[in-house]
Short mmCIF file of C-alpha atoms and ligand atoms in Angstrom, two decimals:
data_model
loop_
_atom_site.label_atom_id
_atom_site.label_comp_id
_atom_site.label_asym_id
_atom_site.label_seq_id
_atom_site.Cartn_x
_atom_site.Cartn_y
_atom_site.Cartn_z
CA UNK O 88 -20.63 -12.91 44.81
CA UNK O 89 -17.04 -12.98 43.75
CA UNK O 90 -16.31 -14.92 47.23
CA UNK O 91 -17.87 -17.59 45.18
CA UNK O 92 -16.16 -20.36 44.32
CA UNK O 93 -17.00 -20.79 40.56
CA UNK O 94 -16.51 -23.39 37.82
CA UNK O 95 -17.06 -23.83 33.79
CA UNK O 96 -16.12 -25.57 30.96
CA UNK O 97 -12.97 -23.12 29.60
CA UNK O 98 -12.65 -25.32 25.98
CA UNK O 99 -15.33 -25.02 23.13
CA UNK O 100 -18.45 -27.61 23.63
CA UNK O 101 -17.75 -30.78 20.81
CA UNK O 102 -15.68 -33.65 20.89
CA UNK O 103 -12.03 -33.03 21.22
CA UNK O 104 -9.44 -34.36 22.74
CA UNK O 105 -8.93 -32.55 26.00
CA UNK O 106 -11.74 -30.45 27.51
CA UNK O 107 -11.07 -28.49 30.57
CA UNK O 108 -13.13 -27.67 33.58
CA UNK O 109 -11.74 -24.70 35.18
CA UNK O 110 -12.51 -23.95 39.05
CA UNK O 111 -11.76 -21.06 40.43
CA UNK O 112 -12.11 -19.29 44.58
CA UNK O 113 -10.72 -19.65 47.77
CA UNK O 114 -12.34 -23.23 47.59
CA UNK O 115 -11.31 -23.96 44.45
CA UNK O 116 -8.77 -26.60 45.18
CA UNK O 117 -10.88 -28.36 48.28
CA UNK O 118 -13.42 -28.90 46.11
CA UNK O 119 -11.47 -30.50 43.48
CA UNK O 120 -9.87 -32.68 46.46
CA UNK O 121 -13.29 -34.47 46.90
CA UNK O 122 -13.26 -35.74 43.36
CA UNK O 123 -9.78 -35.96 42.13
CA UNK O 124 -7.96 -39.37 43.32
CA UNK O 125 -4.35 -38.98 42.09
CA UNK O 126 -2.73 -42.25 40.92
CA UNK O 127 0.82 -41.35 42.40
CA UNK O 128 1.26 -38.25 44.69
CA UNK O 129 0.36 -36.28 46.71
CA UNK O 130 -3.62 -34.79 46.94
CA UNK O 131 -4.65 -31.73 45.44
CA UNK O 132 -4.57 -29.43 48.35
CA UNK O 133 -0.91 -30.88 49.33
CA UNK O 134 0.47 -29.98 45.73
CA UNK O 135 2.22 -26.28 45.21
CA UNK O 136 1.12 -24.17 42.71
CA UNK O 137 1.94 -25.01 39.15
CA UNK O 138 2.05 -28.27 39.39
CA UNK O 139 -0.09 -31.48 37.99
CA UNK O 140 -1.33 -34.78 38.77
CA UNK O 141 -2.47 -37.85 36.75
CA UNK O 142 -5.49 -39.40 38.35
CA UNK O 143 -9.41 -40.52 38.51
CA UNK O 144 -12.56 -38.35 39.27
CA UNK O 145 -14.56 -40.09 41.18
CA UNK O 146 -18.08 -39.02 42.27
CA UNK O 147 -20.19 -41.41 45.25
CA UNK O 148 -17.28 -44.61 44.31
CA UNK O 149 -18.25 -44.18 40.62
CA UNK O 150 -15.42 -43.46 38.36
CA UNK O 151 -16.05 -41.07 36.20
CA UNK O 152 -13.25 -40.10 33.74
CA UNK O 153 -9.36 -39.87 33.61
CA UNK O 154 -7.80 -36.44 34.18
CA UNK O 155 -4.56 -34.51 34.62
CA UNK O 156 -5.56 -31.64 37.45
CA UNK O 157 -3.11 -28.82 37.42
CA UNK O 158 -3.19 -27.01 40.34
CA UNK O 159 -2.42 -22.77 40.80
CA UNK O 160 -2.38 -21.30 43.87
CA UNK O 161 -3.40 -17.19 44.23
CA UNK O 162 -1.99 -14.70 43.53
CA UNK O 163 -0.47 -17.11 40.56
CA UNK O 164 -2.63 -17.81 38.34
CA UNK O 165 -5.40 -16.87 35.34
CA UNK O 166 -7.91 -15.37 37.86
CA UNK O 167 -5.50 -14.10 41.28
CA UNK O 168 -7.65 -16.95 42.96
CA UNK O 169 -6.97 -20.67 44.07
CA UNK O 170 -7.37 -22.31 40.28
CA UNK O 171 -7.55 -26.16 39.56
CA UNK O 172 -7.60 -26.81 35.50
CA UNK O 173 -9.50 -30.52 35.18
CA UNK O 174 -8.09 -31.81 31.87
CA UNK O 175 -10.32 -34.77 31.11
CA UNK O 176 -11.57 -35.98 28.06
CA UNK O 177 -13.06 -34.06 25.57
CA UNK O 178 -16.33 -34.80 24.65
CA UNK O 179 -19.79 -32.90 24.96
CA UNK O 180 -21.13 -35.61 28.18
CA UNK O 181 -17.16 -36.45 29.81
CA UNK O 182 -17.00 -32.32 30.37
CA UNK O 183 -20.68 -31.85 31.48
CA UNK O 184 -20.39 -34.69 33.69
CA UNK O 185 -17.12 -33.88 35.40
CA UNK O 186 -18.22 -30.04 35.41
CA UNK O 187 -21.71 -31.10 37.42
CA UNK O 188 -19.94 -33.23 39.63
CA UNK O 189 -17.60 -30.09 40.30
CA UNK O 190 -20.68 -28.21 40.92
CA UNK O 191 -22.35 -30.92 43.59
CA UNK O 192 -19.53 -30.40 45.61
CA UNK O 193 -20.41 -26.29 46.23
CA UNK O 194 -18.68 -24.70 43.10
CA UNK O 195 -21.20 -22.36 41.58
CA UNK O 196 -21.50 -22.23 37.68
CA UNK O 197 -19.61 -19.40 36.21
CA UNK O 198 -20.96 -16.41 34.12
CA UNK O 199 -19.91 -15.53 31.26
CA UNK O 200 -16.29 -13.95 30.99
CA UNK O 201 -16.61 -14.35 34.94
CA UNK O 202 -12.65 -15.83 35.02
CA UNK O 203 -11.58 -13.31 33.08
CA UNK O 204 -13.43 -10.51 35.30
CA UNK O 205 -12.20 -11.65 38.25
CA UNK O 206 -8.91 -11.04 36.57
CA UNK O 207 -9.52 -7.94 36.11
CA UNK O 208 -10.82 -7.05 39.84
CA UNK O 209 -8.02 -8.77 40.80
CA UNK O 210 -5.47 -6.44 38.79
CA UNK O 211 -4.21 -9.07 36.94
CA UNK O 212 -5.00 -7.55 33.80
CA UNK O 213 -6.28 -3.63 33.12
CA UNK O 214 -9.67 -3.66 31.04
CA UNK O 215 -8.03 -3.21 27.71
CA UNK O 216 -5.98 -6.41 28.12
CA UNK O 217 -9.10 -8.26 29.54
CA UNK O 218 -10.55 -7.02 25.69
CA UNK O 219 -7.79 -8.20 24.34
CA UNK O 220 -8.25 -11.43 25.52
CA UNK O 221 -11.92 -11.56 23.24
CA UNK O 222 -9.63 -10.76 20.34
CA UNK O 223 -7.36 -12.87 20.46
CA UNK O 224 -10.29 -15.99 21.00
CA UNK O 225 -12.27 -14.13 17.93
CA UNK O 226 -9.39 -13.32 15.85
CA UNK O 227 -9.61 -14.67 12.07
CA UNK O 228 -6.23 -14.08 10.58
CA UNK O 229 -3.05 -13.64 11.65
CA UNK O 230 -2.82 -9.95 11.57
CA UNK O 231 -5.78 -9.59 14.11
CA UNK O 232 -4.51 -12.72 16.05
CA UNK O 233 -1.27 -10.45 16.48
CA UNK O 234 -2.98 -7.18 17.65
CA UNK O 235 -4.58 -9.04 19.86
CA UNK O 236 -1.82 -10.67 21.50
CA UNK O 237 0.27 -7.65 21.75
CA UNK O 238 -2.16 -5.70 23.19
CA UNK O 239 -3.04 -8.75 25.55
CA UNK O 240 0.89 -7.90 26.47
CA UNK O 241 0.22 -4.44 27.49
CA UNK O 242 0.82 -2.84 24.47
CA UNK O 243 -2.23 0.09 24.64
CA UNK O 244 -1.65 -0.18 28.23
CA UNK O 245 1.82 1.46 28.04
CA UNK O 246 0.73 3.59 24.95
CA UNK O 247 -2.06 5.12 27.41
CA UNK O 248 -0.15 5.01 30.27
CA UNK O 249 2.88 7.63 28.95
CA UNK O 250 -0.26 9.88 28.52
CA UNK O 251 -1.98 9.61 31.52
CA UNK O 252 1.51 10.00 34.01
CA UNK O 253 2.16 13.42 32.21
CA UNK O 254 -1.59 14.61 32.56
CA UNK O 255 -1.39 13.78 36.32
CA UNK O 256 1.85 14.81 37.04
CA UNK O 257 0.46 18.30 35.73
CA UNK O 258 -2.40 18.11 37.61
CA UNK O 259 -1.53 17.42 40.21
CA UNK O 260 1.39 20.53 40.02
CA UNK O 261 -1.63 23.17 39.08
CA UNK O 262 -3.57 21.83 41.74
CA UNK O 263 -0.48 22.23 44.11
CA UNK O 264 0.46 25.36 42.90
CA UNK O 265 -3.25 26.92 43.22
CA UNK O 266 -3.88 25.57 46.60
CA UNK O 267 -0.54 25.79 48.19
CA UNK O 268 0.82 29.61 47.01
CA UNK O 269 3.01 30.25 49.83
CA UNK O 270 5.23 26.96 49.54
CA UNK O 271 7.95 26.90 47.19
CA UNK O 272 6.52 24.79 44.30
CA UNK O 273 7.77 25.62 40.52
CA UNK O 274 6.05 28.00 39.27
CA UNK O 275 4.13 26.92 36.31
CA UNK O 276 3.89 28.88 33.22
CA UNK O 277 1.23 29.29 30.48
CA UNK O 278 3.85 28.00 28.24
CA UNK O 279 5.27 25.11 29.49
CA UNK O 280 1.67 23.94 29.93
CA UNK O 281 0.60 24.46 26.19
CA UNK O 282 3.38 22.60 25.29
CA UNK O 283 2.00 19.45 27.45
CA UNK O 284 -1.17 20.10 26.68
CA UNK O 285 0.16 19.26 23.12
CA UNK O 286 2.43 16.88 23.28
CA UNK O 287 -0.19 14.60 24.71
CA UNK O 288 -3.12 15.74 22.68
CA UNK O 289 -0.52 14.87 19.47
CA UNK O 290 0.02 11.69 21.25
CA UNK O 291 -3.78 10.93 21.27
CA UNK O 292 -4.46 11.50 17.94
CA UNK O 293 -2.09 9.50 16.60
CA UNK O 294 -3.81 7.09 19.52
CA UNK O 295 -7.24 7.78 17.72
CA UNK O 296 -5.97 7.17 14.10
CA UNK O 297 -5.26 3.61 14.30
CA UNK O 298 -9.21 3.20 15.29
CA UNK O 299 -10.30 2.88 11.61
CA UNK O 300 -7.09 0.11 10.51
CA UNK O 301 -7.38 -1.61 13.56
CA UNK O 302 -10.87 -2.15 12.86
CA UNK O 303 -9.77 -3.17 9.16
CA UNK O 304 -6.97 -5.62 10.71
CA UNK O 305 -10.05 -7.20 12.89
CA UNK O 306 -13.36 -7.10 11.41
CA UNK O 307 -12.08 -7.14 7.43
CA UNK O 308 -12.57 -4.26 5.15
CA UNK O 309 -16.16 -4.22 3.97
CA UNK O 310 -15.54 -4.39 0.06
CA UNK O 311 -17.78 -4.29 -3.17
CA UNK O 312 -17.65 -5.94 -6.16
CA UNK O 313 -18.73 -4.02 -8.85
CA UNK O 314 -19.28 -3.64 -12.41
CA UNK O 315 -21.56 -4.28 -15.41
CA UNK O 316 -22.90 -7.50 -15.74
CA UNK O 317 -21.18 -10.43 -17.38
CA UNK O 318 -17.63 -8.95 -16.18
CA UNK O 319 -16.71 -11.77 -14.25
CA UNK O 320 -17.56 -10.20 -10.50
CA UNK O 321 -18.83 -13.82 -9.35
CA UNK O 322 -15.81 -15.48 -10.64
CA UNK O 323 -13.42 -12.93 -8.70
CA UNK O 324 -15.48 -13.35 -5.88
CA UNK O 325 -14.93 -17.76 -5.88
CA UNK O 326 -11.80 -17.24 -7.19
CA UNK O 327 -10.82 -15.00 -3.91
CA UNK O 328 -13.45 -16.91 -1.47
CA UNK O 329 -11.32 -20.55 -2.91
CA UNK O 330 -15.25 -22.15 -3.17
CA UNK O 331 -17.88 -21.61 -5.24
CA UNK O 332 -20.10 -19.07 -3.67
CA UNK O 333 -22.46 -16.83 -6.04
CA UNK O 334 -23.79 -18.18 -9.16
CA UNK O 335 -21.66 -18.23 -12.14
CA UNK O 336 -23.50 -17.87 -15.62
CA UNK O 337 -23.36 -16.59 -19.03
CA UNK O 338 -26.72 -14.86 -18.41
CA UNK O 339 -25.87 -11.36 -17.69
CA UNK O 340 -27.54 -9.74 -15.15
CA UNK O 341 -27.87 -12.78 -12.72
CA UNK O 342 -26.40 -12.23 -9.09
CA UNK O 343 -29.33 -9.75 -8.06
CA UNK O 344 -28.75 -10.12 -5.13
CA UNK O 345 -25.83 -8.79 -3.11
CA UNK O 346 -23.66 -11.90 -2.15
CA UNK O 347 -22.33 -11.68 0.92
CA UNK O 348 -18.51 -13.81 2.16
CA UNK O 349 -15.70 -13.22 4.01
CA UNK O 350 -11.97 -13.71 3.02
CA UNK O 351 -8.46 -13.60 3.77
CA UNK O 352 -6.50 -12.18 1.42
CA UNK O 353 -2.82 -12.60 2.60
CA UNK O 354 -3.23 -11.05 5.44
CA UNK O 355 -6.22 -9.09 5.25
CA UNK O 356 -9.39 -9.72 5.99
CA UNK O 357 -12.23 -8.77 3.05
CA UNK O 358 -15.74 -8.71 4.02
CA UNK O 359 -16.83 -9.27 -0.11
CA UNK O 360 -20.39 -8.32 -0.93
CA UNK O 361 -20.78 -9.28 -5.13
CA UNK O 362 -23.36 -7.04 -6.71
CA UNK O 363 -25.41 -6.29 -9.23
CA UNK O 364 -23.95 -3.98 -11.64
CA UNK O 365 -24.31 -0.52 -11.97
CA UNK O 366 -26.29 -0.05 -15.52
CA UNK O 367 -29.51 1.24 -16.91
CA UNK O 368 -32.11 -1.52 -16.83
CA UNK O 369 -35.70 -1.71 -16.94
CA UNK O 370 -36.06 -4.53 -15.01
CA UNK O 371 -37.78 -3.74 -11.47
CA UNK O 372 -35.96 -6.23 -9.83
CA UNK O 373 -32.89 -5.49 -11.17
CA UNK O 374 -33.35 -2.04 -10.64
CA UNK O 375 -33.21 -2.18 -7.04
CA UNK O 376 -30.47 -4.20 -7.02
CA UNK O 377 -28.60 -1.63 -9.08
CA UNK O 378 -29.39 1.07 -6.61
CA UNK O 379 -28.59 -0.79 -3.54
CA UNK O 380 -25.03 -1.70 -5.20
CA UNK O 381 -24.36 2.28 -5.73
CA UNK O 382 -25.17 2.85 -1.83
CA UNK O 383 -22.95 0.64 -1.15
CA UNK O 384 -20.19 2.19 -3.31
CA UNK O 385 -20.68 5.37 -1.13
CA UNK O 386 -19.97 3.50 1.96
CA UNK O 387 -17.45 0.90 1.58
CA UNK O 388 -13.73 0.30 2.49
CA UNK O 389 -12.50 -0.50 -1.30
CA UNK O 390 -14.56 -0.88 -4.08
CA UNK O 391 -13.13 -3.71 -6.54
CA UNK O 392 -14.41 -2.82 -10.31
CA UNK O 393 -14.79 -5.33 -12.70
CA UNK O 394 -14.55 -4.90 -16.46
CA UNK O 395 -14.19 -6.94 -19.12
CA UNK O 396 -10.70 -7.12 -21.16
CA UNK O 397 -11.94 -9.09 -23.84
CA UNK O 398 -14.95 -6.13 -24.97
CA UNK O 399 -14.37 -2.47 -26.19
CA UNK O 400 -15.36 0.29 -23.44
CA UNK O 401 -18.60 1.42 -23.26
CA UNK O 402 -20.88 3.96 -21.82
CA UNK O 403 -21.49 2.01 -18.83
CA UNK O 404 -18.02 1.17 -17.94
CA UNK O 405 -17.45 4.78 -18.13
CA UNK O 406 -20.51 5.43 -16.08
CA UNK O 407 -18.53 2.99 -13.51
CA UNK O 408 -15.27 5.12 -13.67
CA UNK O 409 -17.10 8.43 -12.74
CA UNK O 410 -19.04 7.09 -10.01
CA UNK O 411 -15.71 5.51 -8.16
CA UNK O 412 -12.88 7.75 -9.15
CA UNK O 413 -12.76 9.48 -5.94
CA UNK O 414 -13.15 6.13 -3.78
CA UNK O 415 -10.56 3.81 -2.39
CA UNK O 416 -10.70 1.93 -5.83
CA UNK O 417 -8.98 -1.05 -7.39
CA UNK O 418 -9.81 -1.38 -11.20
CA UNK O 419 -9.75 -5.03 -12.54
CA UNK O 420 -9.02 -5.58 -16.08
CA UNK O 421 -10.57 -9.18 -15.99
CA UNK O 422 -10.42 -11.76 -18.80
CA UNK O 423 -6.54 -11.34 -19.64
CA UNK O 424 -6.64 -14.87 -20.88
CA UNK O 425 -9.01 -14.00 -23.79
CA UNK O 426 -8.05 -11.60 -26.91
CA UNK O 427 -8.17 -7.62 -25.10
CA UNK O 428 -10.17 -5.26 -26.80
CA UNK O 429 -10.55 -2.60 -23.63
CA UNK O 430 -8.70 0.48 -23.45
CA UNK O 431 -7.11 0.37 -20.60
CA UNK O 432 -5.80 3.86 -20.37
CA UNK O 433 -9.67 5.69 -20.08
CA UNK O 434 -9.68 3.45 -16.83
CA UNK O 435 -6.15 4.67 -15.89
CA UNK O 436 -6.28 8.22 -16.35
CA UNK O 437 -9.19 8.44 -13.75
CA UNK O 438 -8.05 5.46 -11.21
CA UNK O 439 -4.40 4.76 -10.05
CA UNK O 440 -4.54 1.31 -9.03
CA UNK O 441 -5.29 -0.68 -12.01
CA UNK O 442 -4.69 -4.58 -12.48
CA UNK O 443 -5.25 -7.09 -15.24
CA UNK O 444 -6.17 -10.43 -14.13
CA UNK O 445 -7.85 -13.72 -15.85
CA UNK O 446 -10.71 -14.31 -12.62
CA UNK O 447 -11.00 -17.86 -14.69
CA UNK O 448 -7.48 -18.90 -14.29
CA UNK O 449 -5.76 -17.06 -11.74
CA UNK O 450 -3.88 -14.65 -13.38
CA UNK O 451 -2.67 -11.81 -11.98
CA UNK O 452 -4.24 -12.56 -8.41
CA UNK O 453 -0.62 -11.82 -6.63
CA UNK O 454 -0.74 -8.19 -7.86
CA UNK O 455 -4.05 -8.13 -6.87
CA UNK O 456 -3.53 -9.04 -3.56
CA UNK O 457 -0.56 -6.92 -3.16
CA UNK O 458 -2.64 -3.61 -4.49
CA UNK O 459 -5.27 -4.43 -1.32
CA UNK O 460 -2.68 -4.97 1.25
CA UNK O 461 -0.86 -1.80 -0.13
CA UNK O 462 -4.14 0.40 0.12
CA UNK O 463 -6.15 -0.98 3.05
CA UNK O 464 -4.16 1.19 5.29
CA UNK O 465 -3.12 -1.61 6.91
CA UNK O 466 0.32 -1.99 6.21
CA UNK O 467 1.82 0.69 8.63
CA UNK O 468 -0.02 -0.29 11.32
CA UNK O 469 2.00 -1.51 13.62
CA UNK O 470 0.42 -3.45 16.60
CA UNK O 471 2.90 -3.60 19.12
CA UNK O 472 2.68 0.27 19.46
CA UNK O 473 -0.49 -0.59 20.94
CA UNK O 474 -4.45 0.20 18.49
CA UNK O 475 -7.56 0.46 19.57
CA UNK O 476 -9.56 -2.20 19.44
CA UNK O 477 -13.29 -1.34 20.35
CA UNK O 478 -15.84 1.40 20.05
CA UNK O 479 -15.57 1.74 24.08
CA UNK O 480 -11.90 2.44 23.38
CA UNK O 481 -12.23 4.98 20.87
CA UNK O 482 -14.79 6.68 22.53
CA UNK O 483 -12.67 7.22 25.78
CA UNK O 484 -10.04 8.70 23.83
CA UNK O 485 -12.68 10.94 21.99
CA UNK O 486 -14.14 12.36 25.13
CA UNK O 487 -10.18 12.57 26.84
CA UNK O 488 -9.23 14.46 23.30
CA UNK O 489 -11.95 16.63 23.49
CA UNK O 490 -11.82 17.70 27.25
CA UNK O 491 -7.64 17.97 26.76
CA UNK O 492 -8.46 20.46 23.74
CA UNK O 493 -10.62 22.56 26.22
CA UNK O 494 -7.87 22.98 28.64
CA UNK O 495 -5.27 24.07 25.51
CA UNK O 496 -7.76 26.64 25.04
CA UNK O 497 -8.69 27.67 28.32
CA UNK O 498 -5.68 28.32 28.32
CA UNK O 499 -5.04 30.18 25.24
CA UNK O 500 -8.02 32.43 26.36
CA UNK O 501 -5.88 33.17 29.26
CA UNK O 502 -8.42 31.69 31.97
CA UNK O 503 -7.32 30.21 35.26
CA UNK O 504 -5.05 27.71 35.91
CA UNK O 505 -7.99 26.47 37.93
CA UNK O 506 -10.43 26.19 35.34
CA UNK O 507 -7.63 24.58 32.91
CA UNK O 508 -7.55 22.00 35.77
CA UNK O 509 -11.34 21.07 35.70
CA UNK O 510 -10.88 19.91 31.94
CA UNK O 511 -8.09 18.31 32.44
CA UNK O 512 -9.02 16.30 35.01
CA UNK O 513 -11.76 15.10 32.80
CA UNK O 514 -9.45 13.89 30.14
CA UNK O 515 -7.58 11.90 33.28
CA UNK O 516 -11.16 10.93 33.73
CA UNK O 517 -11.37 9.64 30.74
CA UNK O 518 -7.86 8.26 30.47
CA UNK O 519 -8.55 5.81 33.62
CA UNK O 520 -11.94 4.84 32.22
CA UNK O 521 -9.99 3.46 29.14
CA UNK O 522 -7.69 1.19 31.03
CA UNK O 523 -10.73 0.27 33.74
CA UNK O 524 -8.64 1.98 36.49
CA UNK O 525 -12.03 4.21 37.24
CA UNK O 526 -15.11 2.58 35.64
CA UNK O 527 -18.81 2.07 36.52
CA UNK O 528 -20.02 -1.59 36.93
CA UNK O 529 -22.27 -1.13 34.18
CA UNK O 530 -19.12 -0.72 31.98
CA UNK O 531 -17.62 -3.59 33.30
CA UNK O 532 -20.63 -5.53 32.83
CA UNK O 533 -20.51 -4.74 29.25
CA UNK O 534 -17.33 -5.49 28.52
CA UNK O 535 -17.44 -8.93 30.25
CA UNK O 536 -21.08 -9.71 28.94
CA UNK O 537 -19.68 -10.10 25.28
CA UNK O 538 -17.24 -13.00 26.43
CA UNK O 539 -18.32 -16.45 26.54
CA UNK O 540 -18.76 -18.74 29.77
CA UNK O 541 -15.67 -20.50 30.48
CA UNK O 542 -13.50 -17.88 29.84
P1 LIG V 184 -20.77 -11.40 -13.34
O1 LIG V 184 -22.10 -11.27 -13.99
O2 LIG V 184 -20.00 -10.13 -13.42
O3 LIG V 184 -20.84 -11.95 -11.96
O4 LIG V 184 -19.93 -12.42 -14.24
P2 LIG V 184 -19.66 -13.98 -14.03
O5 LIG V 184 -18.65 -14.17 -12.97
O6 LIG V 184 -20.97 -14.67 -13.89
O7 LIG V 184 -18.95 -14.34 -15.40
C1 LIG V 184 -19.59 -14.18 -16.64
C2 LIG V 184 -18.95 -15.11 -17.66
O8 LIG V 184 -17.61 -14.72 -17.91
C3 LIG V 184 -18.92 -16.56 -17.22
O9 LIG V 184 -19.16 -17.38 -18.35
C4 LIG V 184 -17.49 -16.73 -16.74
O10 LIG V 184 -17.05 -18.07 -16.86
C5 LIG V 184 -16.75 -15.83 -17.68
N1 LIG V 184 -15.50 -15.35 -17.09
C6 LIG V 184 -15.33 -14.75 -15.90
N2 LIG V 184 -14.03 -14.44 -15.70
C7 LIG V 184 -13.36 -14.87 -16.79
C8 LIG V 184 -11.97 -14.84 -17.20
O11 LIG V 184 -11.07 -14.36 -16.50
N3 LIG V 184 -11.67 -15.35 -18.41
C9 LIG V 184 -12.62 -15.90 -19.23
N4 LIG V 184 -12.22 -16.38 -20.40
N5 LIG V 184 -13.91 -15.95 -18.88
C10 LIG V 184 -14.29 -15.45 -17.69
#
């Protein structure tokens, strides 16, 4: 299949103005020959690589749009293959049209993430940069945008690759050492293995913690609104979402049911679900809405509670307080614009991070903002010492973290240096399925399969 010459459209489908057919195979630039007349120039397949022509594609005499063809020649370009890039104009018929005239002359039509897997196959890029490339097309803010990018630049890559040399090197030593005991090889002690052994497993768990706020960085931190009714939990949620979103009344007891929206706040991405309020209430419908917002409480990122300045504590709000405390919590003081009658200092004895805003005018929303950024776990992250990025990922490292620990105590129970080997070569296992160096098609597949076609 992959001796294929294969072709898509690489930008969005809608009107724009550019939209590129990419081509891509050993054929890739006689086929766009046959339809590409350049206005000044030489043809297509007389060009060098990176370079570009202005001209006509032309299909049976008929003129069929105005393009700039840029042409790469292997091993240069996105895929290691002959490329041509068909910039034409952007709209949904122009790109199908040019794209099926590409196709009548022998290109096949490219599966999805098909460019990008012939990358791949073609070492240009290891799997986790290939993944990186779906982040950095999916990517909603800029801090997700930049993971992305620098691990699109090799940045787990080299993180995964100081592990995996000094895991081979020593396996490859034992393995020498065992099979090999009358040639002079250093001799390799229980000690200076342990102290590999964890160095790297150190190494990958510091690897393994940036799982949970890399997800953060890219999928937003899933994060309840809560509190009695009445508090002002819809406001906060328009006044961070910038639109109007849940219903806004005087009514208490009115957003039943749990509100979903995304925002960006700075640079962190919130995944805001508004609920009902946690308080007795005899009203079925209500009622489950109060129970679904405390499961939710249980298993969220940060939990945002709402109370109301302007009233005197109550049981409720109290109720609130105990049910949080121990939770990644942010305590709103809302209403600062209106007379304050709340104690403020019940809420702070129990929670640290405590805020006063006015949800109605804006008031206090920088301190806000600066509270989530500060306790979202996101601020040491830092991408360019390379995160993982997907479940795939994380579980490679699991498995390599888990076999590594077997071989620390193997060899802490004194067995073999033989048997130490075995698990550590199923930690390099694991190692080289993380950067795709040894993976199983179906893997591949998978990871390809959630790109779109084009790319
Ligand atoms: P929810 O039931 O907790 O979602 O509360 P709402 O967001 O529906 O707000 C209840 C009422 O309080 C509405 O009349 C809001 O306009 C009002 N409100 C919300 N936030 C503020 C605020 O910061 N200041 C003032 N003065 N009123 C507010």
């Amino acid at each position: 299949m992959s001796d294929r010459t294969i072709a898509a459209i690489s930008t969005a489908q809608g009107e724009g103005g550019i939209g590129v057919i990419r081509i891509s195979g050993d054929d890739a630039i006689i086929i766009a020959d046959k339809i590409f007349e350049p206005m000044y120039g030489k043809r297509l397949v007389d060009m060098k690589g990176y370079t570009a022509a202005f001209g006509h594609i032309v299909k049976d005499g008929v003129f069929i749009d105005e393009a700039v063809a840029t042409v790469f020649r292997a091993p240069r370009s996105y895929t290691g293959e002959n490329v041509v890039e068909l910039s034409c104009h952007g709209g949904i018929f122009i790109t199908r049209e040019v794209l099926r005239t590409v196709l009548d002359e022998g290109a096949f039509p490219a599966q999805a993430g098909e460019f990008t897997k012939r990358a791949f196959l073609n070492g240009k890029v290891d799997l986790t940069e290939a993944e990186a490339i779906i982040d950095i097309i999916s990517a909603k803010s800029k801090a997700s945008a930049r993971a992305a990018l620098y691990a699109k630049e090799g940045a787990l890559w080299n993180r995964i690759e100081k592990i995996k040399k000094s895991l081979v090197s020593t396996s490859a030593h034992l393995s020498a050492w065992a099979d090999y005991p009358d040639e002079d090889i250093e001799e390799v002690t229980t000690d200076s293995l342990s102290n590999t052994f964890k160095e790297a497993l150190a190494d990958i768990r510091k690897l393994l913690a940036t799982y949970d706020s890399g997800q953060a960085v890219k999928q937003g931190i899933d994060t309840v609104i809560a509190g009695k009714p009445n508090t002002g939990k819809s406001t906060l949620m328009n006044l961070l979402a910038g639109r109007d979103r849940s219903i806004v009344t005087d009514i208490p007891g009115t957003t039943r049911d749990i509100v979903e929206d995304t925002v960006l706040v700075g640079d962190i991405l919130l995944r805001l679900s508004d609920t009902a309020g946690i308080h007795e209430t005899g009203d079925e419908v209500e009622k489950i809405g109060v129970d679904k917002a405390k499961e939710r409480l249980k298993n969220c990122g940060i939990i945002l509670a709402v109370f109301d300045g302007s009233r005197e504590i109550d049981g409720d709000d109290i109720k609130l307080i105990e049910e949080i405390k121990d939770e990644k919590t942010i305590a709103i003081i809302n209403k600062s614009d209106k007379e304050q009658k709340f104690d403020a200092e019940k809420v702070k004895e129990k929670i640290e991070n405590v805020v006063q805003i006015s949800a109605k005018n804006g008031d206090g929303l920088k301190e806000l903002e600066e509270i989530i950024t500060r306790i979202s776990g996101t601020a040491d992250l830092n991408p360019s010492e390379g995160i993982l990025s997907n479940e795939r990922q994380r579980n490679a490292v699991v498995r390599a973290e888990q076999a590594l620990s077997q071989s620390l105590e193997a060899l802490s129970l004194g067995m073999t240096f033989d048997a130490v080997n075995v698990t550590l070569e199923e930690a390099i296992e694991s190692i080289l399925e993380l950067t795709g160096e040894r993976v199983s098609d179906v893997v591949v597949d998978s990871v390809f399969h959630n790109f779109c076609v084009g790319k």
